[in-house]
PDB file of C-alpha atoms and ligand atoms in Angstrom:
ATOM      1  CA  MET A   1      -5.420  -6.861 -10.020  1.00 86.00           C
ATOM      2  CA  LYS A   2      -8.825  -4.006 -10.112  1.00 92.00           C
ATOM      3  CA  LEU A   3     -10.715  -4.213  -6.797  1.00 96.00           C
ATOM      4  CA  GLY A   4     -14.098  -3.096  -6.218  1.00 97.00           C
ATOM      5  CA  HIS A   5     -15.809  -2.749  -2.743  1.00 98.00           C
ATOM      6  CA  VAL A   6     -13.450  -4.400  -0.431  1.00 98.00           C
ATOM      7  CA  ILE A   7     -15.997  -5.104   2.359  1.00 98.00           C
ATOM      8  CA  GLU A   8     -15.259  -8.625   3.794  1.00 98.00           C
ATOM      9  CA  SER A   9     -12.655 -11.277   3.464  1.00 98.00           C
ATOM     10  CA  GLN A  10     -14.931 -14.303   2.346  1.00 97.00           C
ATOM     11  CA  GLN A  11     -14.371 -12.417  -0.935  1.00 98.00           C
ATOM     12  CA  PHE A  12     -11.060 -12.836  -1.638  1.00 98.00           C
ATOM     13  CA  THR A  13      -9.892 -15.718  -3.415  1.00 98.00           C
ATOM     14  CA  LEU A  14      -6.328 -17.381  -2.705  1.00 97.00           C
ATOM     15  CA  PRO A  15      -4.636 -16.196  -6.669  1.00 97.00           C
ATOM     16  CA  MET A  16      -5.696 -12.393  -5.262  1.00 98.00           C
ATOM     17  CA  LEU A  17      -4.092 -12.701  -2.030  1.00 98.00           C
ATOM     18  CA  VAL A  18      -1.571 -13.927  -3.508  1.00 97.00           C
ATOM     19  CA  GLU A  19      -0.743 -11.255  -6.043  1.00 98.00           C
ATOM     20  CA  LEU A  20      -1.464  -8.570  -2.679  1.00 98.00           C
ATOM     21  CA  PHE A  21       1.007 -10.156  -1.552  1.00 98.00           C
ATOM     22  CA  GLU A  22       3.521  -9.440  -4.961  1.00 98.00           C
ATOM     23  CA  VAL A  23       2.622  -6.800  -4.981  1.00 98.00           C
ATOM     24  CA  ALA A  24       2.881  -6.092  -1.255  1.00 98.00           C
ATOM     25  CA  ASP A  25       6.598  -7.067  -1.165  1.00 98.00           C
ATOM     26  CA  GLN A  26       7.343  -4.388  -4.316  1.00 98.00           C
ATOM     27  CA  MET A  27       5.411  -1.977  -1.985  1.00 98.00           C
ATOM     28  CA  GLU A  28       8.486  -1.825   0.534  1.00 98.00           C
ATOM     29  CA  ARG A  29      11.285  -1.238  -2.664  1.00 98.00           C
ATOM     30  CA  ILE A  30       9.178   1.205  -3.328  1.00 98.00           C
ATOM     31  CA  ILE A  31       9.219   2.432   0.601  1.00 98.00           C
ATOM     32  CA  ALA A  32      12.481   2.341   0.557  1.00 98.00           C
ATOM     33  CA  ARG A  33      12.947   4.415  -3.154  1.00 98.00           C
ATOM     34  CA  GLY A  34      11.569   7.347  -0.833  1.00 98.00           C
ATOM     35  CA  GLY A  35       7.367   5.820  -2.405  1.00 98.00           C
ATOM     36  CA  THR A  36       6.225   6.419  -5.694  1.00 98.00           C
ATOM     37  CA  GLN A  37       3.801   9.970  -7.007  1.00 98.00           C
ATOM     38  CA  ASP A  38       1.912   6.926  -9.499  1.00 98.00           C
ATOM     39  CA  TYR A  39      -0.792   8.289  -7.406  1.00 98.00           C
ATOM     40  CA  GLN A  40      -0.144  11.926  -6.971  1.00 98.00           C
ATOM     41  CA  ASN A  41      -4.153  12.289  -9.029  1.00 98.00           C
ATOM     42  CA  LYS A  42      -5.504  10.636  -6.663  1.00 98.00           C
ATOM     43  CA  ILE A  43      -7.148  11.406  -3.099  1.00 98.00           C
ATOM     44  CA  MET A  44      -8.725   9.281  -0.693  1.00 98.00           C
ATOM     45  CA  ALA A  45     -10.844  10.321   2.168  1.00 98.00           C
ATOM     46  CA  SER A  46     -10.499   8.094   4.899  1.00 97.00           C
ATOM     47  CA  LEU A  47     -14.174   8.520   7.132  1.00 96.00           C
ATOM     48  CA  PHE A  48     -13.706   7.175  10.863  1.00 96.00           C
ATOM     49  CA  TYR A  49     -16.433   6.960  13.229  1.00 94.00           C
ATOM     50  CA  GLU A  50     -15.021   5.171  15.602  1.00 94.00           C
ATOM     51  CA  HIS A  51     -11.672   5.664  16.977  1.00 93.00           C
ATOM     52  CA  SER A  52      -8.317   4.240  15.658  1.00 96.00           C
ATOM     53  CA  THR A  53      -4.237   4.399  15.636  1.00 96.00           C
ATOM     54  CA  ARG A  54      -3.060   1.347  13.131  1.00 98.00           C
ATOM     55  CA  THR A  55      -6.171   1.693  10.756  1.00 98.00           C
ATOM     56  CA  ARG A  56      -6.414   5.398   9.844  1.00 98.00           C
ATOM     57  CA  PHE A  57      -2.011   6.051  10.500  1.00 97.00           C
ATOM     58  CA  SER A  58      -1.289   3.123   7.940  1.00 98.00           C
ATOM     59  CA  PHE A  59      -3.580   4.380   5.190  1.00 98.00           C
ATOM     60  CA  GLU A  60      -3.007   7.605   5.411  1.00 98.00           C
ATOM     61  CA  SER A  61       0.934   7.102   5.347  1.00 98.00           C
ATOM     62  CA  ALA A  62      -0.206   4.454   2.246  1.00 98.00           C
ATOM     63  CA  MET A  63      -2.014   7.409   0.922  1.00 98.00           C
ATOM     64  CA  TYR A  64       0.841   9.096   0.777  1.00 98.00           C
ATOM     65  CA  ARG A  65       3.688   7.133  -0.501  1.00 98.00           C
ATOM     66  CA  LEU A  66       1.717   6.128  -3.003  1.00 98.00           C
ATOM     67  CA  GLY A  67       1.797  10.376  -4.017  1.00 98.00           C
ATOM     68  CA  GLY A  68      -1.766  10.543  -3.225  1.00 98.00           C
ATOM     69  CA  LYS A  69      -3.927  13.266  -0.850  1.00 98.00           C
ATOM     70  CA  VAL A  70      -5.753  12.224   1.987  1.00 98.00           C
ATOM     71  CA  LEU A  71      -8.976  13.832   3.311  1.00 97.00           C
ATOM     72  CA  SER A  72      -9.944  13.037   6.877  1.00 94.00           C
ATOM     73  CA  THR A  73     -12.067  12.549   9.615  1.00 90.00           C
ATOM     74  CA  GLU A  74     -11.722  10.828  12.627  1.00 80.00           C
ATOM     75  CA  ARG A  75     -14.747  11.410  14.712  1.00 79.00           C
ATOM     76  CA  ALA A  76     -17.497  11.735  12.180  1.00 79.00           C
ATOM     77  CA  ASN A  77     -20.277  11.010  14.727  1.00 79.00           C
ATOM     78  CA  THR A  78     -19.046  14.325  16.376  1.00 78.00           C
ATOM     79  CA  PHE A  79     -17.150  16.808  13.642  1.00 72.00           C
ATOM     80  CA  SER A  80     -18.852  15.996   9.799  1.00 74.00           C
ATOM     81  CA  SER A  81     -22.664  16.946   9.246  1.00 78.00           C
ATOM     82  CA  VAL A  82     -23.318  13.222  11.089  1.00 76.00           C
ATOM     83  CA  ALA A  83     -23.910  14.953  14.307  1.00 75.00           C
ATOM     84  CA  ALA A  84     -26.456  17.171  12.294  1.00 78.00           C
ATOM     85  CA  GLY A  85     -28.148  14.176  11.988  1.00 85.00           C
ATOM     86  CA  GLU A  86     -27.095  13.377   8.905  1.00 90.00           C
ATOM     87  CA  THR A  87     -26.962   9.808   7.470  1.00 93.00           C
ATOM     88  CA  LEU A  88     -24.315   7.292   6.355  1.00 95.00           C
ATOM     89  CA  GLU A  89     -26.232   6.234   3.355  1.00 95.00           C
ATOM     90  CA  ASP A  90     -26.003  11.068   2.485  1.00 95.00           C
ATOM     91  CA  THR A  91     -22.426  11.699   4.022  1.00 95.00           C
ATOM     92  CA  ILE A  92     -21.070   9.162   1.127  1.00 96.00           C
ATOM     93  CA  ARG A  93     -23.210  10.057  -1.749  1.00 96.00           C
ATOM     94  CA  VAL A  94     -20.859  13.393  -1.090  1.00 95.00           C
ATOM     95  CA  VAL A  95     -18.029  12.790   0.196  1.00 96.00           C
ATOM     96  CA  SER A  96     -17.983  10.376  -2.903  1.00 97.00           C
ATOM     97  CA  ASN A  97     -18.065  13.864  -4.707  1.00 97.00           C
ATOM     98  CA  TYR A  98     -14.795  14.371  -3.011  1.00 97.00           C
ATOM     99  CA  ALA A  99     -12.553  11.533  -3.263  1.00 98.00           C
ATOM    100  CA  ASP A 100     -11.685   7.752  -5.666  1.00 98.00           C
ATOM    101  CA  VAL A 101     -12.155   5.537  -2.971  1.00 98.00           C
ATOM    102  CA  ILE A 102     -13.280   5.425   0.871  1.00 98.00           C
ATOM    103  CA  VAL A 103     -11.925   4.169   3.896  1.00 98.00           C
ATOM    104  CA  LEU A 104     -14.987   3.345   6.595  1.00 98.00           C
ATOM    105  CA  ARG A 105     -14.496   2.857   9.669  1.00 97.00           C
ATOM    106  CA  HIS A 106     -18.567   2.574  11.092  1.00 96.00           C
ATOM    107  CA  ASN A 107     -19.903   1.685  14.646  1.00 94.00           C
ATOM    108  CA  GLU A 108     -23.264  -0.681  13.356  1.00 96.00           C
ATOM    109  CA  ILE A 109     -22.035  -4.214  11.782  1.00 97.00           C
ATOM    110  CA  GLY A 110     -22.501  -4.273   8.247  1.00 97.00           C
ATOM    111  CA  GLY A 111     -22.242  -0.221   7.513  1.00 97.00           C
ATOM    112  CA  ALA A 112     -19.515  -0.950   5.074  1.00 98.00           C
ATOM    113  CA  ALA A 113     -21.782  -3.040   2.982  1.00 98.00           C
ATOM    114  CA  ARG A 114     -24.170  -0.082   2.684  1.00 97.00           C
ATOM    115  CA  ALA A 115     -21.813   2.453   1.834  1.00 98.00           C
ATOM    116  CA  ALA A 116     -21.095   0.540  -0.673  1.00 98.00           C
ATOM    117  CA  SER A 117     -25.013   0.119  -1.795  1.00 98.00           C
ATOM    118  CA  ILE A 118     -25.199   3.307  -2.608  1.00 97.00           C
ATOM    119  CA  SER A 119     -21.367   4.546  -3.201  1.00 98.00           C
ATOM    120  CA  ASN A 120     -19.880   5.479  -6.908  1.00 96.00           C
ATOM    121  CA  ILE A 121     -16.802   5.163  -6.022  1.00 98.00           C
ATOM    122  CA  PRO A 122     -14.747   1.606  -3.731  1.00 98.00           C
ATOM    123  CA  ILE A 123     -15.168   1.175   0.206  1.00 98.00           C
ATOM    124  CA  VAL A 124     -13.356  -0.375   1.579  1.00 98.00           C
ATOM    125  CA  ASN A 125     -14.141  -2.143   4.995  1.00 98.00           C
ATOM    126  CA  ALA A 126     -11.934  -0.300   8.216  1.00 98.00           C
ATOM    127  CA  GLY A 127     -13.516  -2.332  10.454  1.00 98.00           C
ATOM    128  CA  ASP A 128     -17.172  -2.143  11.294  1.00 97.00           C
ATOM    129  CA  GLY A 129     -19.367  -2.655  14.344  1.00 93.00           C
ATOM    130  CA  LYS A 130     -18.594  -5.524  16.674  1.00 92.00           C
ATOM    131  CA  GLY A 131     -18.501  -8.990  15.345  1.00 93.00           C
ATOM    132  CA  GLY A 132     -18.404  -7.196  12.296  1.00 96.00           C
ATOM    133  CA  GLN A 133     -15.529  -7.265   9.988  1.00 98.00           C
ATOM    134  CA  HIS A 134     -12.350  -6.202   9.751  1.00 98.00           C
ATOM    135  CA  PRO A 135     -11.155  -7.271   6.153  1.00 98.00           C
ATOM    136  CA  THR A 136      -7.969  -4.961   5.951  1.00 98.00           C
ATOM    137  CA  GLN A 137      -6.516  -6.085  10.010  1.00 98.00           C
ATOM    138  CA  ALA A 138      -7.180 -10.040   8.595  1.00 98.00           C
ATOM    139  CA  LEU A 139      -5.005  -9.095   5.649  1.00 98.00           C
ATOM    140  CA  LEU A 140      -2.144  -8.147   6.901  1.00 99.00           C
ATOM    141  CA  ASP A 141      -2.568 -10.769   9.658  1.00 98.00           C
ATOM    142  CA  LEU A 142      -2.354 -12.805   7.351  1.00 98.00           C
ATOM    143  CA  TYR A 143       0.714 -11.697   4.421  1.00 98.00           C
ATOM    144  CA  THR A 144       2.591 -11.690   8.583  1.00 98.00           C
ATOM    145  CA  ILE A 145       2.202 -15.537   9.204  1.00 98.00           C
ATOM    146  CA  TYR A 146       3.185 -15.949   5.514  1.00 97.00           C
ATOM    147  CA  LYS A 147       6.589 -14.271   6.135  1.00 97.00           C
ATOM    148  CA  GLY A 148       6.993 -15.247   8.740  1.00 96.00           C
ATOM    149  CA  VAL A 149       6.104 -19.076   9.158  1.00 92.00           C
ATOM    150  CA  LYS A 150       6.448 -19.088   5.491  1.00 84.00           C
ATOM    151  CA  THR A 151       3.218 -21.600   4.379  1.00 90.00           C
ATOM    152  CA  ILE A 152       0.131 -20.413   5.681  1.00 97.00           C
ATOM    153  CA  GLU A 153      -0.734 -24.394   4.313  1.00 97.00           C
ATOM    154  CA  GLY A 154      -0.640 -26.485   7.377  1.00 98.00           C
ATOM    155  CA  VAL A 155      -0.761 -23.908   9.583  1.00 98.00           C
ATOM    156  CA  LYS A 156      -1.653 -24.072  13.386  1.00 98.00           C
ATOM    157  CA  VAL A 157      -3.281 -21.110  14.992  1.00 98.00           C
ATOM    158  CA  ALA A 158      -5.285 -20.464  18.134  1.00 98.00           C
ATOM    159  CA  LEU A 159      -7.486 -16.530  18.274  1.00 98.00           C
ATOM    160  CA  VAL A 160      -7.169 -16.183  22.494  1.00 98.00           C
ATOM    161  CA  GLY A 161      -9.456 -13.186  23.435  1.00 96.00           C
ATOM    162  CA  ASN A 162     -13.144 -12.217  22.847  1.00 95.00           C
ATOM    163  CA  LEU A 163     -13.559 -14.238  19.604  1.00 97.00           C
ATOM    164  CA  THR A 164     -17.572 -13.107  19.929  1.00 96.00           C
ATOM    165  CA  ASP A 165     -17.244  -9.445  19.165  1.00 95.00           C
ATOM    166  CA  GLY A 166     -13.313  -9.367  17.611  1.00 95.00           C
ATOM    167  CA  ARG A 167     -14.039  -8.255  14.330  1.00 97.00           C
ATOM    168  CA  THR A 168     -10.037  -9.263  13.241  1.00 98.00           C
ATOM    169  CA  VAL A 169     -10.482 -12.328  14.674  1.00 98.00           C
ATOM    170  CA  ARG A 170     -13.054 -12.448  12.209  1.00 97.00           C
ATOM    171  CA  SER A 171     -12.438 -12.003   9.418  1.00 98.00           C
ATOM    172  CA  LEU A 172      -8.982 -13.698  10.542  1.00 98.00           C
ATOM    173  CA  ALA A 173     -10.341 -16.792  10.915  1.00 98.00           C
ATOM    174  CA  TYR A 174     -11.942 -17.077   6.879  1.00 98.00           C
ATOM    175  CA  LEU A 175      -9.178 -16.046   5.318  1.00 98.00           C
ATOM    176  CA  LEU A 176      -7.126 -19.443   6.907  1.00 98.00           C
ATOM    177  CA  GLY A 177     -10.040 -21.182   6.327  1.00 97.00           C
ATOM    178  CA  LYS A 178      -9.258 -20.446   2.502  1.00 97.00           C
ATOM    179  CA  PHE A 179      -6.202 -22.757   2.933  1.00 98.00           C
ATOM    180  CA  GLU A 180      -5.362 -26.478   2.995  1.00 97.00           C
ATOM    181  CA  ARG A 181      -4.634 -28.316   6.409  1.00 98.00           C
ATOM    182  CA  VAL A 182      -5.258 -25.625   8.602  1.00 98.00           C
ATOM    183  CA  LYS A 183      -6.140 -26.031  12.440  1.00 98.00           C
ATOM    184  CA  LEU A 184      -8.127 -23.057  14.379  1.00 98.00           C
ATOM    185  CA  TYR A 185      -8.065 -23.248  18.442  1.00 98.00           C
ATOM    186  CA  PHE A 186     -10.530 -21.172  19.142  1.00 98.00           C
ATOM    187  CA  VAL A 187      -9.423 -20.345  23.128  1.00 98.00           C
ATOM    188  CA  ALA A 188     -11.866 -18.659  24.805  1.00 96.00           C
ATOM    189  CA  PRO A 189     -14.142 -19.134  28.346  1.00 93.00           C
ATOM    190  CA  ASP A 190     -17.701 -19.520  27.372  1.00 93.00           C
ATOM    191  CA  SER A 191     -18.995 -15.857  27.492  1.00 93.00           C
ATOM    192  CA  PHE A 192     -16.709 -15.260  24.856  1.00 95.00           C
ATOM    193  CA  GLN A 193     -16.075 -17.568  22.124  1.00 97.00           C
ATOM    194  CA  ILE A 194     -16.249 -17.627  18.607  1.00 97.00           C
ATOM    195  CA  LYS A 195     -19.842 -17.807  17.128  1.00 97.00           C
ATOM    196  CA  GLN A 196     -21.686 -19.699  15.683  1.00 97.00           C
ATOM    197  CA  ASP A 197     -22.103 -17.685  12.277  1.00 97.00           C
ATOM    198  CA  ILE A 198     -18.152 -18.416  11.250  1.00 98.00           C
ATOM    199  CA  LEU A 199     -18.445 -22.165  12.687  1.00 98.00           C
ATOM    200  CA  ASP A 200     -20.589 -22.969   9.806  1.00 98.00           C
ATOM    201  CA  TYR A 201     -18.310 -21.069   7.539  1.00 97.00           C
ATOM    202  CA  LEU A 202     -15.571 -23.354   8.424  1.00 98.00           C
ATOM    203  CA  THR A 203     -17.733 -26.369   8.953  1.00 98.00           C
ATOM    204  CA  LYS A 204     -18.985 -26.208   5.067  1.00 97.00           C
ATOM    205  CA  HIS A 205     -15.143 -26.149   3.956  1.00 97.00           C
ATOM    206  CA  ASN A 206     -13.753 -28.735   6.349  1.00 98.00           C
ATOM    207  CA  VAL A 207     -11.281 -26.447   8.413  1.00 98.00           C
ATOM    208  CA  TRP A 208     -10.453 -27.965  11.433  1.00 98.00           C
ATOM    209  CA  TYR A 209     -11.509 -26.236  14.521  1.00 98.00           C
ATOM    210  CA  THR A 210     -11.687 -27.067  18.027  1.00 98.00           C
ATOM    211  CA  LEU A 211     -13.130 -25.071  21.011  1.00 98.00           C
ATOM    212  CA  GLU A 212     -10.702 -24.679  24.522  1.00 96.00           C
ATOM    213  CA  SER A 213     -10.902 -22.727  26.871  1.00 94.00           C
ATOM    214  CA  ASN A 214      -7.131 -23.831  28.120  1.00 95.00           C
ATOM    215  CA  LEU A 215      -4.104 -21.446  26.911  1.00 97.00           C
ATOM    216  CA  LYS A 216      -2.051 -23.510  28.098  1.00 97.00           C
ATOM    217  CA  LYS A 217      -3.129 -26.700  26.631  1.00 96.00           C
ATOM    218  CA  ILE A 218      -2.454 -25.621  23.245  1.00 97.00           C
ATOM    219  CA  LEU A 219       0.263 -23.546  23.179  1.00 98.00           C
ATOM    220  CA  PRO A 220       3.230 -26.314  22.339  1.00 98.00           C
ATOM    221  CA  GLU A 221       1.091 -27.164  19.404  1.00 97.00           C
ATOM    222  CA  VAL A 222       0.841 -23.588  17.842  1.00 98.00           C
ATOM    223  CA  ASP A 223       2.288 -21.937  15.413  1.00 98.00           C
ATOM    224  CA  VAL A 224       0.883 -19.413  16.318  1.00 98.00           C
ATOM    225  CA  VAL A 225      -0.922 -17.465  18.936  1.00 98.00           C
ATOM    226  CA  TYR A 226      -2.597 -14.110  18.501  1.00 98.00           C
ATOM    227  CA  SER A 227      -3.688 -12.521  20.795  1.00 98.00           C
ATOM    228  CA  THR A 228      -6.667  -9.902  20.798  1.00 97.00           C
ATOM    229  CA  ARG A 229      -8.335  -7.562  23.661  1.00 93.00           C
ATOM    230  CA  ILE A 230     -11.051  -8.855  26.084  1.00 88.00           C
ATOM    231  CA  GLU A 231     -12.498  -5.421  27.239  1.00 85.00           C
ATOM    232  CA  PRO A 232     -12.981  -4.144  30.979  1.00 82.00           C
ATOM    233  CA  GLU A 233     -16.302  -3.090  30.144  1.00 85.00           C
ATOM    234  CA  LEU A 234     -17.779  -6.297  29.015  1.00 89.00           C
ATOM    235  CA  LEU A 235     -15.838  -8.597  31.760  1.00 86.00           C
ATOM    236  CA  THR A 236     -18.556  -7.970  34.386  1.00 87.00           C
ATOM    237  CA  GLN A 237     -22.065  -8.129  31.840  1.00 90.00           C
ATOM    238  CA  ARG A 238     -20.781 -11.909  30.695  1.00 90.00           C
ATOM    239  CA  GLY A 239     -20.045 -12.739  34.342  1.00 86.00           C
ATOM    240  CA  GLU A 240     -16.503 -12.595  34.392  1.00 85.00           C
ATOM    241  CA  ARG A 241     -13.972 -11.222  36.738  1.00 84.00           C
ATOM    242  CA  LEU A 242     -10.496 -10.637  35.772  1.00 83.00           C
ATOM    243  CA  GLU A 243      -8.381 -13.222  37.527  1.00 83.00           C
ATOM    244  CA  THR A 244     -10.607 -15.670  35.544  1.00 81.00           C
ATOM    245  CA  ILE A 245      -9.456 -13.908  32.438  1.00 87.00           C
ATOM    246  CA  SER A 246      -5.454 -13.169  33.219  1.00 91.00           C
ATOM    247  CA  GLN A 247      -4.856 -17.116  32.222  1.00 93.00           C
ATOM    248  CA  TYR A 248      -4.946 -16.078  29.205  1.00 95.00           C
ATOM    249  CA  PHE A 249      -2.799 -13.178  29.125  1.00 95.00           C
ATOM    250  CA  ILE A 250       0.681 -14.206  27.498  1.00 97.00           C
ATOM    251  CA  ASP A 251       3.827 -13.396  29.898  1.00 97.00           C
ATOM    252  CA  ASP A 252       7.003 -15.380  30.216  1.00 97.00           C
ATOM    253  CA  THR A 253       6.105 -18.252  31.818  1.00 97.00           C
ATOM    254  CA  LEU A 254       3.070 -18.839  29.432  1.00 97.00           C
ATOM    255  CA  LEU A 255       5.788 -17.696  26.419  1.00 97.00           C
ATOM    256  CA  LYS A 256       7.969 -20.773  27.748  1.00 98.00           C
ATOM    257  CA  LEU A 257       5.368 -23.417  26.163  1.00 98.00           C
ATOM    258  CA  LEU A 258       5.775 -21.638  22.673  1.00 98.00           C
ATOM    259  CA  PRO A 259       7.839 -23.727  20.640  1.00 98.00           C
ATOM    260  CA  SER A 260      10.414 -21.777  19.653  1.00 97.00           C
ATOM    261  CA  HIS A 261       9.641 -21.120  15.992  1.00 97.00           C
ATOM    262  CA  ALA A 262       6.065 -19.327  16.384  1.00 98.00           C
ATOM    263  CA  LEU A 263       4.569 -15.811  15.823  1.00 98.00           C
ATOM    264  CA  VAL A 264       3.440 -13.444  19.484  1.00 98.00           C
ATOM    265  CA  MET A 265       0.551 -11.623  16.811  1.00 98.00           C
ATOM    266  CA  HIS A 266      -2.337  -9.244  18.403  1.00 98.00           C
ATOM    267  CA  PRO A 267      -3.770  -6.655  16.521  1.00 98.00           C
ATOM    268  CA  LEU A 268      -3.634  -4.001  18.899  1.00 98.00           C
ATOM    269  CA  PRO A 269      -4.263  -2.235  21.440  1.00 96.00           C
ATOM    270  CA  ARG A 270      -3.331  -4.499  24.029  1.00 95.00           C
ATOM    271  CA  LEU A 271      -4.286  -3.755  28.222  1.00 91.00           C
ATOM    272  CA  HIS A 272      -3.073  -6.630  29.279  1.00 91.00           C
ATOM    273  CA  GLU A 273      -3.398  -9.151  26.900  1.00 95.00           C
ATOM    274  CA  ILE A 274       0.782  -9.645  26.562  1.00 97.00           C
ATOM    275  CA  SER A 275       3.052  -8.848  29.009  1.00 97.00           C
ATOM    276  CA  PRO A 276       4.975  -5.835  27.337  1.00 98.00           C
ATOM    277  CA  THR A 277       8.328  -7.860  29.328  1.00 98.00           C
ATOM    278  CA  VAL A 278       7.176 -10.423  25.899  1.00 98.00           C
ATOM    279  CA  ASP A 279       8.056  -7.107  23.189  1.00 98.00           C
ATOM    280  CA  SER A 280      11.619  -8.554  22.571  1.00 98.00           C
ATOM    281  CA  ASP A 281      11.350 -11.946  22.335  1.00 98.00           C
ATOM    282  CA  LEU A 282      11.952 -12.696  18.907  1.00 97.00           C
ATOM    283  CA  ARG A 283       8.550 -14.862  18.576  1.00 98.00           C
ATOM    284  CA  ALA A 284       6.836 -10.734  19.186  1.00 98.00           C
ATOM    285  CA  VAL A 285       5.305  -9.911  16.117  1.00 98.00           C
ATOM    286  CA  TYR A 286       3.092  -7.207  16.884  1.00 98.00           C
ATOM    287  CA  PHE A 287       4.651  -4.170  15.639  1.00 98.00           C
ATOM    288  CA  LYS A 288       5.510  -5.652  13.195  1.00 98.00           C
ATOM    289  CA  GLN A 289       2.328  -6.193  12.132  1.00 98.00           C
ATOM    290  CA  THR A 290       1.324  -2.272  11.538  1.00 98.00           C
ATOM    291  CA  LYS A 291       4.592  -1.903   9.640  1.00 98.00           C
ATOM    292  CA  ASN A 292       2.818  -4.562   7.514  1.00 98.00           C
ATOM    293  CA  GLY A 293      -0.207  -3.284   8.056  1.00 98.00           C
ATOM    294  CA  VAL A 294       1.114   0.621   5.514  1.00 98.00           C
ATOM    295  CA  LEU A 295       2.227  -2.500   2.734  1.00 98.00           C
ATOM    296  CA  ILE A 296      -0.403  -4.166   2.816  1.00 98.00           C
ATOM    297  CA  ARG A 297      -3.066  -1.096   2.447  1.00 99.00           C
ATOM    298  CA  MET A 298      -0.758   0.281  -0.514  1.00 98.00           C
ATOM    299  CA  ALA A 299      -1.301  -2.650  -1.979  1.00 98.00           C
ATOM    300  CA  LEU A 300      -4.998  -2.818  -1.682  1.00 98.00           C
ATOM    301  CA  LEU A 301      -5.143   0.837  -2.004  1.00 98.00           C
ATOM    302  CA  ALA A 302      -3.229   0.249  -5.604  1.00 98.00           C
ATOM    303  CA  SER A 303      -6.435  -2.950  -6.339  1.00 98.00           C
ATOM    304  CA  VAL A 304      -8.321  -0.363  -6.073  1.00 98.00           C
ATOM    305  CA  LEU A 305      -7.196   2.785  -7.838  1.00 98.00           C
ATOM    306  CA  GLY A 306      -6.143   0.214 -10.828  1.00 95.00           C
ATOM    307  CA  TYR A 307      -2.028  -0.592 -11.300  1.00 89.00           C
TER     308      TYR A 307
HETATM  309  N1  LIG B 401      -6.005  -2.724  14.442  1.00 56.46           N
HETATM  310  C1  LIG B 401      -6.744  -1.814  14.492  1.00 56.46           C
HETATM  311  O1  LIG B 401      -7.622  -1.943  13.844  1.00 56.46           O
HETATM  312  O2  LIG B 401      -6.316  -1.133  15.666  1.00 56.46           O
HETATM  313  P1  LIG B 401      -7.304   0.355  15.377  1.00 56.46           P
HETATM  314  O3  LIG B 401      -7.870   0.833  16.356  1.00 56.46           O
HETATM  315  O4  LIG B 401      -6.130   1.942  16.441  1.00 56.46           O
HETATM  316  O5  LIG B 401      -7.025   0.863  14.183  1.00 56.46           O
END
């Protein structure tokens, strides 16, 4: 598989996902052998206009494990010529002369697509804006589900938290919607519910979904609960109180309602959504997601750079 730009989840077909997961499996074996030098002549630029721990470090780790080199700016708004007023387009034109692939996190929805429209090297969307997409996170989430429940067909997934702005949930909903008999439960207060564009996509593709506000009610039914952060600063803006939102926080009491085979997932960083007491439960796979992130990002970089 030779990938070009990686901008949104919808661009991945089922055969592409199968191949990507096979390559990710191979990458685990490559890491166990100490990595490879296959990409020693390749350079990845990581250009982040927003803060990040997992995405930036895992992409950079992935590139180093492939033998490649990394150019990096962690706060492009402050530490690059963006601070002098340079446009995204000019920055991309310049950086594309220095690297073979650009991993871009941008603060505006559509930032990655804008970059791709003028870049002569592949752009990988590492998250664009509030309510945009985060396709590489969704790919590692899907890979973690696949590893955890063995088959994605027929999986029942509760997506919980800030579904309006959460780009990881939006990208994951698009990916899950590609599989047969999947059931999606969007669980959030009204002011944080999933947007109509995702529901329209799911309806068009005959994917079963429901909108819920009661997490306790649906926990016994699902194979995966995927929790996301609700930013405290948004609570007052949207007329919600922390006490209202706390019914969506997963603790030992809520965990008892979840089937024994189910997975507890979170893209991280977390605030209060999952109690640290849940971490030792075998169903908690959010740190496994971060490990899988390196495998999937190695597979993506290899596919973009050619193998
Ligand atoms: N999940 C995720 O995107 O984390 P970072 O913001 O730390 O990259």
